[in-house]
Amino acid sequence: MPKTHSLIRLIRDCILIDPSFNELIQKNIDELTDFAVEIRYADDFYFPSIEESRDAIKKAEFVRAFVLSKITNIENN
């Protein structure tokens, strides 16, 4: 798999193995891609609002918990 910052691409690949990853699409987790790329690679430095930052943190924490639960399930089987 080539390197990518595209969460939607990564999520779709995961869905092929585990359809429950579709929940990440339903929760618009792919919005984190734009948030991260704009901050890292923007020509003009981008300052997200407090609300945008809180939303991104909430989504990132959800993804982390979701993926860790999948890893834990694999390790326990």
PDB file of C-alpha atoms in Angstrom:
ATOM      1  CA  MET A   1       0.000   0.000   0.000  1.00  0.00           C
ATOM      2  CA  PRO A   2       1.464   3.395  -0.952  1.00  0.00           C
ATOM      3  CA  LYS A   3       1.858   6.085   1.693  1.00  0.00           C
ATOM      4  CA  THR A   4      -1.140   8.358   2.021  1.00  0.00           C
ATOM      5  CA  HIS A   5      -2.597  11.007   4.305  1.00  0.00           C
ATOM      6  CA  SER A   6      -6.084  10.191   3.028  1.00  0.00           C
ATOM      7  CA  LEU A   7      -8.085   8.750   5.892  1.00  0.00           C
ATOM      8  CA  ILE A   8     -10.999   7.967   3.593  1.00  0.00           C
ATOM      9  CA  ARG A   9      -8.704   5.810   1.465  1.00  0.00           C
ATOM     10  CA  LEU A  10      -7.334   4.010   4.522  1.00  0.00           C
ATOM     11  CA  ILE A  11     -10.802   3.543   6.016  1.00  0.00           C
ATOM     12  CA  ARG A  12     -12.133   2.099   2.752  1.00  0.00           C
ATOM     13  CA  ASP A  13      -9.254  -0.378   2.673  1.00  0.00           C
ATOM     14  CA  CYS A  14     -10.091  -1.388   6.251  1.00  0.00           C
ATOM     15  CA  ILE A  15     -13.777  -1.812   5.348  1.00  0.00           C
ATOM     16  CA  LEU A  16     -12.760  -4.498   2.845  1.00  0.00           C
ATOM     17  CA  ILE A  17     -11.474  -6.522   5.799  1.00  0.00           C
ATOM     18  CA  ASP A  18     -13.876  -5.357   8.516  1.00  0.00           C
ATOM     19  CA  PRO A  19     -17.132  -3.630   7.507  1.00  0.00           C
ATOM     20  CA  SER A  20     -17.513  -2.094  10.973  1.00  0.00           C
ATOM     21  CA  PHE A  21     -14.926   0.509   9.913  1.00  0.00           C
ATOM     22  CA  ASN A  22     -17.800   2.095   8.008  1.00  0.00           C
ATOM     23  CA  GLU A  23     -18.684   3.715  11.337  1.00  0.00           C
ATOM     24  CA  LEU A  24     -15.651   5.977  10.852  1.00  0.00           C
ATOM     25  CA  ILE A  25     -17.102   7.244   7.577  1.00  0.00           C
ATOM     26  CA  GLN A  26     -20.478   7.814   9.210  1.00  0.00           C
ATOM     27  CA  LYS A  27     -18.771   9.920  11.888  1.00  0.00           C
ATOM     28  CA  ASN A  28     -16.962  11.996   9.205  1.00  0.00           C
ATOM     29  CA  ILE A  29     -13.567  10.979  10.527  1.00  0.00           C
ATOM     30  CA  ASP A  30     -12.122  11.687   7.080  1.00  0.00           C
ATOM     31  CA  GLU A  31     -12.398  15.406   7.941  1.00  0.00           C
ATOM     32  CA  LEU A  32      -9.254  14.904  10.018  1.00  0.00           C
ATOM     33  CA  THR A  33      -7.286  14.508   6.782  1.00  0.00           C
ATOM     34  CA  ASP A  34      -7.906  18.108   5.735  1.00  0.00           C
ATOM     35  CA  PHE A  35      -7.286  19.334   9.264  1.00  0.00           C
ATOM     36  CA  ALA A  36      -3.895  17.630   9.452  1.00  0.00           C
ATOM     37  CA  VAL A  37      -2.717  18.333   5.904  1.00  0.00           C
ATOM     38  CA  GLU A  38      -3.674  22.019   5.960  1.00  0.00           C
ATOM     39  CA  ILE A  39      -1.743  22.554   9.166  1.00  0.00           C
ATOM     40  CA  ARG A  40       1.336  20.624   8.040  1.00  0.00           C
ATOM     41  CA  TYR A  41       1.607  21.689   4.416  1.00  0.00           C
ATOM     42  CA  ALA A  42      -0.239  24.972   4.002  1.00  0.00           C
ATOM     43  CA  ASP A  43       1.516  27.891   2.326  1.00  0.00           C
ATOM     44  CA  ASP A  44      -0.230  30.237   4.724  1.00  0.00           C
ATOM     45  CA  PHE A  45      -0.081  28.969   8.277  1.00  0.00           C
ATOM     46  CA  TYR A  46      -3.534  27.846   9.340  1.00  0.00           C
ATOM     47  CA  PHE A  47      -4.810  28.382  12.875  1.00  0.00           C
ATOM     48  CA  PRO A  48      -7.837  26.217  13.626  1.00  0.00           C
ATOM     49  CA  SER A  49     -10.500  27.658  15.885  1.00  0.00           C
ATOM     50  CA  ILE A  50     -10.961  26.288  19.375  1.00  0.00           C
ATOM     51  CA  GLU A  51     -14.159  24.578  18.211  1.00  0.00           C
ATOM     52  CA  GLU A  52     -12.384  22.969  15.231  1.00  0.00           C
ATOM     53  CA  SER A  53      -9.575  21.840  17.506  1.00  0.00           C
ATOM     54  CA  ARG A  54     -11.944  20.316  20.042  1.00  0.00           C
ATOM     55  CA  ASP A  55     -13.873  18.521  17.304  1.00  0.00           C
ATOM     56  CA  ALA A  56     -10.650  17.161  15.793  1.00  0.00           C
ATOM     57  CA  ILE A  57      -9.421  15.954  19.184  1.00  0.00           C
ATOM     58  CA  LYS A  58     -12.761  14.269  19.877  1.00  0.00           C
ATOM     59  CA  LYS A  59     -12.661  12.509  16.497  1.00  0.00           C
ATOM     60  CA  ALA A  60      -9.017  11.491  16.926  1.00  0.00           C
ATOM     61  CA  GLU A  61      -9.758  10.051  20.366  1.00  0.00           C
ATOM     62  CA  PHE A  62     -12.683   8.098  18.903  1.00  0.00           C
ATOM     63  CA  VAL A  63     -10.488   6.672  16.124  1.00  0.00           C
ATOM     64  CA  ARG A  64      -7.787   5.738  18.622  1.00  0.00           C
ATOM     65  CA  ALA A  65     -10.265   3.902  20.862  1.00  0.00           C
ATOM     66  CA  PHE A  66     -11.930   2.242  17.854  1.00  0.00           C
ATOM     67  CA  VAL A  67      -8.653   0.962  16.398  1.00  0.00           C
ATOM     68  CA  LEU A  68      -7.292  -0.124  19.786  1.00  0.00           C
ATOM     69  CA  SER A  69     -10.469  -2.149  20.359  1.00  0.00           C
ATOM     70  CA  LYS A  70      -9.883  -3.887  17.023  1.00  0.00           C
ATOM     71  CA  ILE A  71      -6.262  -4.641  17.928  1.00  0.00           C
ATOM     72  CA  THR A  72      -7.305  -5.952  21.339  1.00  0.00           C
ATOM     73  CA  ASN A  73      -9.916  -8.200  19.717  1.00  0.00           C
ATOM     74  CA  ILE A  74      -7.299  -9.621  17.356  1.00  0.00           C
ATOM     75  CA  GLU A  75      -4.825 -10.222  20.189  1.00  0.00           C
ATOM     76  CA  ASN A  76      -7.481 -11.975  22.285  1.00  0.00           C
ATOM     77  CA  ASN A  77      -8.529 -14.366  19.494  1.00  0.00           C
TER      78      ASN A  77
END
